[in-house]
Short mmCIF file of C-alpha atoms (C1' of nucleotides) in Angstrom, two decimals:
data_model
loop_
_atom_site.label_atom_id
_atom_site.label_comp_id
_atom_site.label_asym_id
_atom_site.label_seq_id
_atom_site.Cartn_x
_atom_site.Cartn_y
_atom_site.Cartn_z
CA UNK K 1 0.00 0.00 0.00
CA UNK K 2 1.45 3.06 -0.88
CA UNK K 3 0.81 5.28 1.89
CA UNK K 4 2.69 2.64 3.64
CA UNK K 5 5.35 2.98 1.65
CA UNK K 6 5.61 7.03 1.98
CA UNK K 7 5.76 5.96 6.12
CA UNK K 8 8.60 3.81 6.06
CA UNK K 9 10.47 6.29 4.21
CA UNK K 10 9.23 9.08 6.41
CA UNK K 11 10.15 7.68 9.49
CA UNK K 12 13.20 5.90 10.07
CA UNK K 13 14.82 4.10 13.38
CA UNK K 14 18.53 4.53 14.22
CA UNK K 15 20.47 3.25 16.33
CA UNK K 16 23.95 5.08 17.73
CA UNK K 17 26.62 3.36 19.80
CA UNK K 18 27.80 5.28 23.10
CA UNK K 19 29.49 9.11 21.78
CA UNK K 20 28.49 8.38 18.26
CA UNK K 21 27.71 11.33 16.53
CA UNK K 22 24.40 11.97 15.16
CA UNK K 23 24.90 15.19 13.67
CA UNK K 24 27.11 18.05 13.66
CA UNK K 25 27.09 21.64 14.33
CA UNK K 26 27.49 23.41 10.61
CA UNK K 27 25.87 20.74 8.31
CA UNK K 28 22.50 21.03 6.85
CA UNK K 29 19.62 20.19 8.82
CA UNK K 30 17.86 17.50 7.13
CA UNK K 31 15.89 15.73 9.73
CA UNK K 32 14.56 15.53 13.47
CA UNK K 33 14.78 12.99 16.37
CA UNK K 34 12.77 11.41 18.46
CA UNK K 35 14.46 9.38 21.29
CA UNK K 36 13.31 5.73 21.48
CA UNK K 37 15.87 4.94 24.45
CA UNK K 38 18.87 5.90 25.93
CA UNK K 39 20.04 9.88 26.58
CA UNK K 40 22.02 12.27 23.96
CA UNK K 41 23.73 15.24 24.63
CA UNK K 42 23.60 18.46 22.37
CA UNK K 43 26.12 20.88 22.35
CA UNK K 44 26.88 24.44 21.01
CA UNK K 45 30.82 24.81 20.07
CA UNK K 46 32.16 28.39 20.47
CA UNK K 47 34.90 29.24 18.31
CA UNK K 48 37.29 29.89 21.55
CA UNK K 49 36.76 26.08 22.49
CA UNK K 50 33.89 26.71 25.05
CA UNK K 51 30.82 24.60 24.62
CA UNK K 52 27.16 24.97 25.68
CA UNK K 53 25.19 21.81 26.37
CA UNK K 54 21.40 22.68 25.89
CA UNK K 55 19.87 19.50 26.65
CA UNK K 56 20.24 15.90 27.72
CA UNK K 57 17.33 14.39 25.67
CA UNK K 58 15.41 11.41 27.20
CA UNK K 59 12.96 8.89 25.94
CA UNK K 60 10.06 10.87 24.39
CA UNK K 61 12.03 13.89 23.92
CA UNK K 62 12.85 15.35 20.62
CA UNK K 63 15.55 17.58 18.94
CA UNK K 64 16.93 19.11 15.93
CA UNK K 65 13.81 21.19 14.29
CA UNK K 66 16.26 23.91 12.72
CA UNK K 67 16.10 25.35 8.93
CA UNK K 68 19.49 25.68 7.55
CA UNK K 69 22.45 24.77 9.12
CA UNK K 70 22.38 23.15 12.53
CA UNK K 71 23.21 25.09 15.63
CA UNK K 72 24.45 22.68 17.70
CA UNK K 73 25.99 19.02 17.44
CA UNK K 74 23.99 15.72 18.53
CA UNK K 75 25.65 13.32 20.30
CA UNK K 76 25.01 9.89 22.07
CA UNK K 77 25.46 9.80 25.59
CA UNK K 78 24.89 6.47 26.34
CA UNK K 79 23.57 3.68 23.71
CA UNK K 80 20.82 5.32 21.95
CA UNK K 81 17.74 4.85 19.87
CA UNK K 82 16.05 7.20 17.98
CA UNK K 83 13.47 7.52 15.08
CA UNK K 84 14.60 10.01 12.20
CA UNK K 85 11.89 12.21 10.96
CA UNK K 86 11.82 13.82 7.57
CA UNK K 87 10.25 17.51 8.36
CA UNK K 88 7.41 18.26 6.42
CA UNK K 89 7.24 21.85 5.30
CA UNK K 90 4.68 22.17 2.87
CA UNK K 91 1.46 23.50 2.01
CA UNK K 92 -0.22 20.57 0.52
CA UNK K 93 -2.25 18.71 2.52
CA UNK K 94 -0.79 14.73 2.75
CA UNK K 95 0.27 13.55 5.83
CA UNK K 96 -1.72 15.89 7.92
CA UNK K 97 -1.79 13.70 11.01
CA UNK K 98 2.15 13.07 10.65
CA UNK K 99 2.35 17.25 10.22
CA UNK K 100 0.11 17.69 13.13
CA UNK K 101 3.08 15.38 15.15
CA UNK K 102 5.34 17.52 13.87
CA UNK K 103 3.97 20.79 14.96
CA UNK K 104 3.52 19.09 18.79
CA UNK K 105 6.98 18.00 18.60
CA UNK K 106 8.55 21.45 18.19
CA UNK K 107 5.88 22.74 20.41
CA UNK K 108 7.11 20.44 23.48
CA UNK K 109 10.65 21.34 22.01
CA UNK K 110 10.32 24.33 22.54
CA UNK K 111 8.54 24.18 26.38
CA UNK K 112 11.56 21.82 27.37
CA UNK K 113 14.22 25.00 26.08
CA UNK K 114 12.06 27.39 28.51
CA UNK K 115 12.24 25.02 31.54
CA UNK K 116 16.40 25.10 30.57
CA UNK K 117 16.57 28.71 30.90
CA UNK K 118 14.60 29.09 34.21
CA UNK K 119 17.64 26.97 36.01
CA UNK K 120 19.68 29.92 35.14
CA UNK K 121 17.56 32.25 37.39
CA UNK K 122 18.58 29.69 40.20
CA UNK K 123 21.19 32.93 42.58
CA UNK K 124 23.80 30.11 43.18
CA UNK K 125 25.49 27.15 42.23
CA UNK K 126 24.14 24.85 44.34
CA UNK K 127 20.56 25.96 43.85
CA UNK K 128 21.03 25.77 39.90
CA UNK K 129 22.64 21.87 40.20
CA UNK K 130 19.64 21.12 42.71
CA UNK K 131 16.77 22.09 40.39
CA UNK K 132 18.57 20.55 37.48
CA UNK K 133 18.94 17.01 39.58
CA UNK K 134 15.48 17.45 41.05
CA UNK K 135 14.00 18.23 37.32
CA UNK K 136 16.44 15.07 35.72
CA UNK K 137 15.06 12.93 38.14
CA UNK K 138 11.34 13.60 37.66
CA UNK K 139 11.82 13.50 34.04
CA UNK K 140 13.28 9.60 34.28
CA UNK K 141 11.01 8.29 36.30
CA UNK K 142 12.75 5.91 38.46
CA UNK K 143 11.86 7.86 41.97
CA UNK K 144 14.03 8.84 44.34
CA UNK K 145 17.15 7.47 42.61
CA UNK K 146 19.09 9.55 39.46
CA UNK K 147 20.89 8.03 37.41
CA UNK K 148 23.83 10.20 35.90
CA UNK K 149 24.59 9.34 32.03
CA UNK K 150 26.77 12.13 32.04
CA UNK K 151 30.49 13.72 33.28
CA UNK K 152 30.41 16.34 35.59
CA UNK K 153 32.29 18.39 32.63
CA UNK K 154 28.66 17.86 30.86
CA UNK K 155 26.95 19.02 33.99
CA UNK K 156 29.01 22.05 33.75
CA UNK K 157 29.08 22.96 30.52
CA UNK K 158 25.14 22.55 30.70
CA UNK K 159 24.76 24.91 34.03
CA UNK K 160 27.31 27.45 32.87
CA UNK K 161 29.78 26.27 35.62
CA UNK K 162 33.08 24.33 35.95
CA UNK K 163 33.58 21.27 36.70
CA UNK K 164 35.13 21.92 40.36
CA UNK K 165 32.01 23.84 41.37
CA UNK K 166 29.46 20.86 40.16
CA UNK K 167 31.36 18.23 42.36
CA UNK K 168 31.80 20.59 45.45
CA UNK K 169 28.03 21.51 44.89
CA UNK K 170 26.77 18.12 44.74
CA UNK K 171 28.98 17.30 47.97
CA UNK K 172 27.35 20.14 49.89
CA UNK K 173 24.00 19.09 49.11
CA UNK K 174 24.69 15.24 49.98
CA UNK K 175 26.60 17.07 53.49
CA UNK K 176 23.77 19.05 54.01
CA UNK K 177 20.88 16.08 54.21
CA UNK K 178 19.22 16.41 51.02
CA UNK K 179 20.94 13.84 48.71
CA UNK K 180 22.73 10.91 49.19
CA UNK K 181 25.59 9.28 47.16
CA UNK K 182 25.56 5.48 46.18
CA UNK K 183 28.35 6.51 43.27
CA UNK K 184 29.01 9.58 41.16
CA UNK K 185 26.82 8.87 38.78
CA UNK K 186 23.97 7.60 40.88
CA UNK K 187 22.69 10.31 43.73
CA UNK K 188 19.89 9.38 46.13
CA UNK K 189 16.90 11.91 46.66
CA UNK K 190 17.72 11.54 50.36
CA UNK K 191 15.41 14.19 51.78
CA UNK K 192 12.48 15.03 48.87
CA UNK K 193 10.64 17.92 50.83
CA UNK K 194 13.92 19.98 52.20
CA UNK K 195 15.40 19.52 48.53
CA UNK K 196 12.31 20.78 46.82
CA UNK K 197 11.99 23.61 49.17
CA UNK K 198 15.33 24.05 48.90
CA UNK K 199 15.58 24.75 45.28
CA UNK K 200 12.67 26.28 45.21
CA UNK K 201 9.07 24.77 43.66
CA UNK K 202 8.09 27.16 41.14
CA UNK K 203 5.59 25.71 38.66
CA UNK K 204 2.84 27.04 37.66
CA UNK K 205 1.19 23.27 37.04
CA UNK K 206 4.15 21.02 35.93
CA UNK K 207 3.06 19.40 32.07
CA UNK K 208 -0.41 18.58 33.40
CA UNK K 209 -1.58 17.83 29.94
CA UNK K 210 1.74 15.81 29.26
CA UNK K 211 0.98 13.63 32.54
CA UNK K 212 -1.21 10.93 32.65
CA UNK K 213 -1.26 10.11 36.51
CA UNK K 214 -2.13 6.84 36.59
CA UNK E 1 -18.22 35.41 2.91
CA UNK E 2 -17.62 32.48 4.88
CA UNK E 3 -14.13 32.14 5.28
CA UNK E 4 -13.50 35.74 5.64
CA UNK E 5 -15.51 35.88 9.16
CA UNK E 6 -13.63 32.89 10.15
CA UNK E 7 -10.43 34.89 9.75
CA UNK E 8 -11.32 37.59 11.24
CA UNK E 9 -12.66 35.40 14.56
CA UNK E 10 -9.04 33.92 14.42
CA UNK E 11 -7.09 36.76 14.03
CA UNK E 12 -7.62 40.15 16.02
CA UNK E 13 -5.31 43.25 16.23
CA UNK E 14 -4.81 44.37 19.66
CA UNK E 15 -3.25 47.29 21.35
CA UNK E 16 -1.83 47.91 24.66
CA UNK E 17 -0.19 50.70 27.07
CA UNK E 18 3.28 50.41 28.48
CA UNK E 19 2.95 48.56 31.36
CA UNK E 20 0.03 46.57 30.78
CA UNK E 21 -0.88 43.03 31.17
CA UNK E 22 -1.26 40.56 27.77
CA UNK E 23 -1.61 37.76 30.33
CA UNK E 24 -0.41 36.41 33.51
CA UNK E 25 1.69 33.19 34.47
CA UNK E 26 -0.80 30.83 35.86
CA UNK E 27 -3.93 31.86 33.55
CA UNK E 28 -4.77 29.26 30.74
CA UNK E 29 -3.68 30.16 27.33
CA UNK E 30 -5.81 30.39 24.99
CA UNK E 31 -3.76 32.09 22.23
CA UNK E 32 -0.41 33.03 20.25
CA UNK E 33 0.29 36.73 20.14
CA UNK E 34 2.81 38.33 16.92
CA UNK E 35 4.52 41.73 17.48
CA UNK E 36 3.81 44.09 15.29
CA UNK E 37 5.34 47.41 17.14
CA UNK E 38 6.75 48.03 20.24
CA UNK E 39 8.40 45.76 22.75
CA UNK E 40 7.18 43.06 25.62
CA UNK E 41 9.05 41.42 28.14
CA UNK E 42 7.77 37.51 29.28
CA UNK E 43 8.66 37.10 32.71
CA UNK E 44 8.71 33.61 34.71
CA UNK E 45 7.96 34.92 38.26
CA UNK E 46 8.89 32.43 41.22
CA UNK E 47 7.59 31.74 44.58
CA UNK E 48 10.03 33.25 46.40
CA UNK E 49 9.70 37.10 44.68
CA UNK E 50 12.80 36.37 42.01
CA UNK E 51 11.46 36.65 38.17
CA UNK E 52 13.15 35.58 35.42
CA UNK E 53 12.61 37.49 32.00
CA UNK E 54 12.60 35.52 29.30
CA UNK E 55 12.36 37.19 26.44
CA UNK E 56 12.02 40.73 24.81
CA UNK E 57 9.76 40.27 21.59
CA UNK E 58 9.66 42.83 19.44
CA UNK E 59 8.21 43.88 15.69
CA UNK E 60 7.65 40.28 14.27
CA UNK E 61 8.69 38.24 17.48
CA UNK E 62 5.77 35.67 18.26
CA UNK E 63 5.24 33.74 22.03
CA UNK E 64 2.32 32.58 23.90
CA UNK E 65 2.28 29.24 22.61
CA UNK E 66 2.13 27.10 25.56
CA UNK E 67 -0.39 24.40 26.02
CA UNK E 68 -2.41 24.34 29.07
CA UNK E 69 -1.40 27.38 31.90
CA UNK E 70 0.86 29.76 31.10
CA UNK E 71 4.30 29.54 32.48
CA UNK E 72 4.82 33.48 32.14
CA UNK E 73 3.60 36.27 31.72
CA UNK E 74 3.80 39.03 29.51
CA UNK E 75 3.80 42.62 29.87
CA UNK E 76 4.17 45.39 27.68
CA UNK E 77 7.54 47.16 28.31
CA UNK E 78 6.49 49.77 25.46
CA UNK E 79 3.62 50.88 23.92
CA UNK E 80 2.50 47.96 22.03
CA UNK E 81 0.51 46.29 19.47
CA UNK E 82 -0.26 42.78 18.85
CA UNK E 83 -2.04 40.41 16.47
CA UNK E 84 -3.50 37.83 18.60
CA UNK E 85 -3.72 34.37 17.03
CA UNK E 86 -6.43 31.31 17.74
CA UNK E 87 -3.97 28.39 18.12
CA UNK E 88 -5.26 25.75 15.15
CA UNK E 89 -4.36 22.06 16.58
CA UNK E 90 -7.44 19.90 14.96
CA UNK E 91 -6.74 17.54 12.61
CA UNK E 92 -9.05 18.39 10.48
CA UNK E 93 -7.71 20.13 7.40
CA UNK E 94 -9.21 23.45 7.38
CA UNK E 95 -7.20 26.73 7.32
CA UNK E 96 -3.92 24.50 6.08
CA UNK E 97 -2.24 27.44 5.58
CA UNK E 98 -2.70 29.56 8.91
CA UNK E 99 -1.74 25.96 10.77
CA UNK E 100 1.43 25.99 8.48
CA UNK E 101 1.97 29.73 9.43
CA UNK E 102 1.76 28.36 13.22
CA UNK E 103 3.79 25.72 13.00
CA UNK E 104 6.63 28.08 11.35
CA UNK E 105 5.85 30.52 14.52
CA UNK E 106 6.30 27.91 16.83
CA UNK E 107 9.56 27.39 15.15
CA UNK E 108 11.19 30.73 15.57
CA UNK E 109 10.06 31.06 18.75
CA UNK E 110 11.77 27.70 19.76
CA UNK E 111 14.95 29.11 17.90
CA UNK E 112 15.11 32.84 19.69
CA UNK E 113 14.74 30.54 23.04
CA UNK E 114 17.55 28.53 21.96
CA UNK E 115 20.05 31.83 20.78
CA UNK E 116 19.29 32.92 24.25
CA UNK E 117 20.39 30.12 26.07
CA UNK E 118 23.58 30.66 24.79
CA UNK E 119 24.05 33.60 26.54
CA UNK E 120 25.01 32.14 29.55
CA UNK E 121 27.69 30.53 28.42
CA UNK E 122 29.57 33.55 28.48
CA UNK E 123 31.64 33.22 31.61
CA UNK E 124 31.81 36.52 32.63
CA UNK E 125 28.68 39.70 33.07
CA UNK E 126 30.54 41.90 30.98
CA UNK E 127 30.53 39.09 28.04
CA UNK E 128 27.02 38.15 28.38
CA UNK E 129 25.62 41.43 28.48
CA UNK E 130 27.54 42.66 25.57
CA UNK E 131 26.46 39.33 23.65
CA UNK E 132 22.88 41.11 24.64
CA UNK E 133 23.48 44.07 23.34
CA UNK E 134 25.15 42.87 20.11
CA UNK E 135 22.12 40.64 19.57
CA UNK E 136 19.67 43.35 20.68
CA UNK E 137 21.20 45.99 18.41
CA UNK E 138 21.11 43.42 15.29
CA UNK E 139 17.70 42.44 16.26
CA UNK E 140 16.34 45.99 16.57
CA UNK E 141 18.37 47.03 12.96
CA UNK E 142 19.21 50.58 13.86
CA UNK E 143 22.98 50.42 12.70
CA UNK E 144 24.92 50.83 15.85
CA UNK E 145 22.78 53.01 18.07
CA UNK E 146 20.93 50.86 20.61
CA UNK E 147 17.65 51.79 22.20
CA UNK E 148 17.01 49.86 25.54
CA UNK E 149 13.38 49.53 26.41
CA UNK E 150 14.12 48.17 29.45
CA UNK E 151 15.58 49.11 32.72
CA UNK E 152 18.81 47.77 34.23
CA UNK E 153 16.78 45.09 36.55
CA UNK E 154 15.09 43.77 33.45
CA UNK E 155 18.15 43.36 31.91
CA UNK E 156 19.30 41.58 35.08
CA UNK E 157 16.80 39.63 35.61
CA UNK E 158 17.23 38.05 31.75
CA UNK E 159 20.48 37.54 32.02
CA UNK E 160 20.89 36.39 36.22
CA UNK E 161 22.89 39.40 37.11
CA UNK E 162 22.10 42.23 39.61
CA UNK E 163 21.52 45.21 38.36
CA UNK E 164 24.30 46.89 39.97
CA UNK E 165 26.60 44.19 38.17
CA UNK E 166 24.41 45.36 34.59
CA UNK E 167 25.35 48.85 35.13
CA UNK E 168 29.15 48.16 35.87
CA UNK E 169 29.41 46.06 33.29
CA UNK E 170 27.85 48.62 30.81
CA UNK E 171 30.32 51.00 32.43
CA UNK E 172 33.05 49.26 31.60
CA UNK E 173 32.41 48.61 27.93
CA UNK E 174 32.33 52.59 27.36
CA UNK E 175 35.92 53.11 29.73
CA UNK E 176 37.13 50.57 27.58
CA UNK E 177 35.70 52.05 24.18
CA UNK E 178 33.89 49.39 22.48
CA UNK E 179 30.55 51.21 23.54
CA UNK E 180 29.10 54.84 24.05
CA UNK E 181 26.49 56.09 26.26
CA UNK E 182 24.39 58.79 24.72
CA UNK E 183 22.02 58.42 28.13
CA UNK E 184 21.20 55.47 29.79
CA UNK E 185 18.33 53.91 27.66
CA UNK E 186 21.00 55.00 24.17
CA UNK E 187 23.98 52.66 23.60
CA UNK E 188 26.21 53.63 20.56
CA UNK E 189 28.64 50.45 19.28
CA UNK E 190 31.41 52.72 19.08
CA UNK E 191 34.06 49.84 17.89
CA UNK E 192 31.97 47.04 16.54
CA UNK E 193 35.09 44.61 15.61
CA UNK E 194 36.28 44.77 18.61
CA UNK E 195 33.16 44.70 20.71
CA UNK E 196 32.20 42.16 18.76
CA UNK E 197 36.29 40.06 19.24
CA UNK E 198 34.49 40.41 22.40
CA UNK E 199 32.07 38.77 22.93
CA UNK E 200 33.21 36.01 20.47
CA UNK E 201 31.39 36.11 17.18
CA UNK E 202 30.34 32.12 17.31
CA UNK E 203 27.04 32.00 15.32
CA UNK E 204 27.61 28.75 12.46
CA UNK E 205 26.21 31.45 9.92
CA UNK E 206 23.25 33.78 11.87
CA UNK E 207 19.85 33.24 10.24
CA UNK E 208 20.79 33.23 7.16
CA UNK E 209 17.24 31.90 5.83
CA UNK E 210 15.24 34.02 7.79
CA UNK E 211 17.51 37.01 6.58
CA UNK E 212 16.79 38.54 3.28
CA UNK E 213 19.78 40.68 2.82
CA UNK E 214 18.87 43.14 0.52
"C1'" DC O 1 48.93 -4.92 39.74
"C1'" DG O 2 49.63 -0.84 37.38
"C1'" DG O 3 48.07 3.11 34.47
"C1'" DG O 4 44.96 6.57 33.14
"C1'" DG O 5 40.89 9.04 33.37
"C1'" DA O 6 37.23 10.98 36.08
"C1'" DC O 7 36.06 12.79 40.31
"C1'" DT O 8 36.94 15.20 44.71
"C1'" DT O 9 39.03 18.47 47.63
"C1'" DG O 10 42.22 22.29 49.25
"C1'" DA O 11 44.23 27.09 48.70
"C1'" DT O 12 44.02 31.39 46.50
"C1'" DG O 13 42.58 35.26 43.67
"C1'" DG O 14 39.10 37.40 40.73
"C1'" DT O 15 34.22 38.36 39.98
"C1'" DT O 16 29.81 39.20 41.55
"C1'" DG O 17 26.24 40.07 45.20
"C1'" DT O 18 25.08 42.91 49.08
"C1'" DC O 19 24.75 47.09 51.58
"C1'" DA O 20 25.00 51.86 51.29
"C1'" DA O 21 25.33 56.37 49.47
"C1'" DG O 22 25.34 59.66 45.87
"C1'" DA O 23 24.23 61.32 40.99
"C1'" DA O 24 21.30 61.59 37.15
"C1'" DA O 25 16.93 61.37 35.03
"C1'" DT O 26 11.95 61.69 35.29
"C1'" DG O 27 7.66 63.41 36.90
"C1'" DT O 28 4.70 66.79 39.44
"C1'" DG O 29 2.80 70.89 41.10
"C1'" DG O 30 3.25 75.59 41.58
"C1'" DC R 1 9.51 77.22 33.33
"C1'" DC R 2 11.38 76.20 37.59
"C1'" DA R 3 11.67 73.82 42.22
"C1'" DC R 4 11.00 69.79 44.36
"C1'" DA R 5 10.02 64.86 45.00
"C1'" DT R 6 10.57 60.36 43.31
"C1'" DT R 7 12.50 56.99 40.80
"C1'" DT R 8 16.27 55.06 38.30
"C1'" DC R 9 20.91 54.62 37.59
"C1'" DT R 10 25.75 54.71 39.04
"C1'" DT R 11 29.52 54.00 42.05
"C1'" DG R 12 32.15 52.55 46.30
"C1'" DA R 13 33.36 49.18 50.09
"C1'" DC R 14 33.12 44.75 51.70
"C1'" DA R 15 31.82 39.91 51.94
"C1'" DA R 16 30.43 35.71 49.63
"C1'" DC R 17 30.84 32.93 45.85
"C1'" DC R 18 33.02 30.81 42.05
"C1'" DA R 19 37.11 29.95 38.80
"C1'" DT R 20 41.70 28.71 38.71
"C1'" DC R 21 45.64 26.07 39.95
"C1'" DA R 22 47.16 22.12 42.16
"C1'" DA R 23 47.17 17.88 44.51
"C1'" DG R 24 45.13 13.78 45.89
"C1'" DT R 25 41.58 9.95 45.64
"C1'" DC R 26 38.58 6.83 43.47
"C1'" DC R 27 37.27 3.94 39.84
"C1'" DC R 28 37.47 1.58 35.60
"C1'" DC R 29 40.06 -1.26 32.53
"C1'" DG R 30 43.73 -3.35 30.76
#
DNA sequence: CGGGGACTTGATGGTTGTCAAGAAATGTGG
DNA sequence: CCACATTTCTTGACAACCATCAAGTCCCCG
């Protein structure tokens, strides 16, 4: 069947091995992602060597909506699955369920990007690296316990700090009560209330149309 | 004629005084506004009295397109006028071409959120604020004379800086001759290479699509 | 067991926030 | 149009915070 057809080639699935590159920062946007499983990391490269990272997309998330050249690089964090989507620009009307996707897609895009920017109003390090744990573990779903998939460096680089000032950070907050440490890259929610009060619960109604409480 | 009144339901001119309320954070939204003169400021405000500004929209600048509450809200820092949009999310396939206008919105939107990130990578206040100003000035197209619409603790409050660290920083840039004050709402770029050596010209090639260089 | 990378922690200096005061700009009423 | 009040902006002094430099520890992997 030929609309069938026009799917397959529409939508593809990829996988990436850990630090694979999915795209880079320069070439042509062609396509955007849709994470199946695993996290990836994307990055703005300055020309002085700095780096931004923007976001650390999970399962569900999705990524790389520009026109013209891409802004930023894609890269896998961990093992990764995603589906490639061909953007669909056009006025013609085919494929208006798969446009209507679309047009959600860059809409939760761009939701996720505002949520990034309010950890910058966070006055201090250690408030900024709390609401970015506390939001990282809400967003996986596995409770009280995070699971890092990235370097501190990444952490940094994300938060506009250093390295040094992540670790220390995270070391206060597991000193002070509010997290605990099984390994660096998995932290304990050790003390929910004083670590939500701590950094701050802001929310107007967190995704309530995104949610479906069971 | 038929169609005509449906445009006209979906897409009303509005004006407002400086200082007036489009909406508030908290309120559902119920539509997409586009700039047509003038300037607004979309402000996150948090629990504990700090805001965060996210945004200064100006002439052809589009936000509001949350789904559910709003997560900010927006103000007019100017005088201001706006077309006010009915978001178009059936599937059915009426008004094709005001959906694909949307989508496109949605787009830019998620785009100027993205350019703004990137300001805080700079690692310093005197960087990021001149990356504002650089960006502002571009944005606003009035050669090198910049017109602020907003006061110092709006500009903080964007970029997570006091103001008394927005107004030494400005001070700086004019001691050290890449900028001059005409007053304090006036900046003149008074040595755009190097103000803009500066702040580290990084863009992979700035807008060039939405850019129709005459 | 040994090597290398990532993470943590200490010491120090630079940058920014805080507190405070003064200067400039804006608005108001005479 | 001027005098005055109010707000906004600027600047200084000091303390807190973060980046830098450096060393040490932990962990992974060969």
């Amino acid at each position: 069947m030929l609309l069938e057809y026009k799917n397959v080639r529409q939508r593809e699935r990829q996988s990436f091995k850990k630090d694979a590159i999915i795209f880079r920062q320069g070439e042509i946007a062609k396509y955007w992602y849709e994470v199946v499983s695993g996290h990836a990391r994307l990055c703005h490269y300055f020309g002085d060597g700095r780096r931004q990272v923007t976001h650390f997309p999970a399962a569900g998330d999705v990524f790389g909506f520009e026109h013209g050249l891409r802004q930023f690089s894609a890269e896998a964090l961990t093992d990764l699955v995603l589906i490639r989507h061909e953007p669909l620009d056009g006025l013609d009307s085919t494929h208006s369920d798969e446009k209507q996707a679309q047009s959600q897609a860059v809409q939760r895009a761009l939701e996720s990007t505002e949520r990034n920017l309010r950890l910058f109003s966070q006055p201090n390090a250690c408030r900024r690296i709390g609401a970015f744990l506390l939001d990282f573990g809400n967003h996986s779903g596995a409770g009280d316990r995070i699971a890092l998939p990235m370097s501190r460096q990444d952490l940094a680089d994300h938060l506009g700090l250093t390295m040094h000032t992540v670790s220390r950070s995270i070391s206060q907050l597991v000193k002070r009560g509010m997290l605990a440490a099984e390994s660096p890259t998995h932290l304990i929610i050790a003390d929910r209330p004083a670590f939500e009060e701590f950094v701050g619960v802001d929310w107007v109604e967190p995704d309530s149309h995104t949610r479906t409480s069971a």
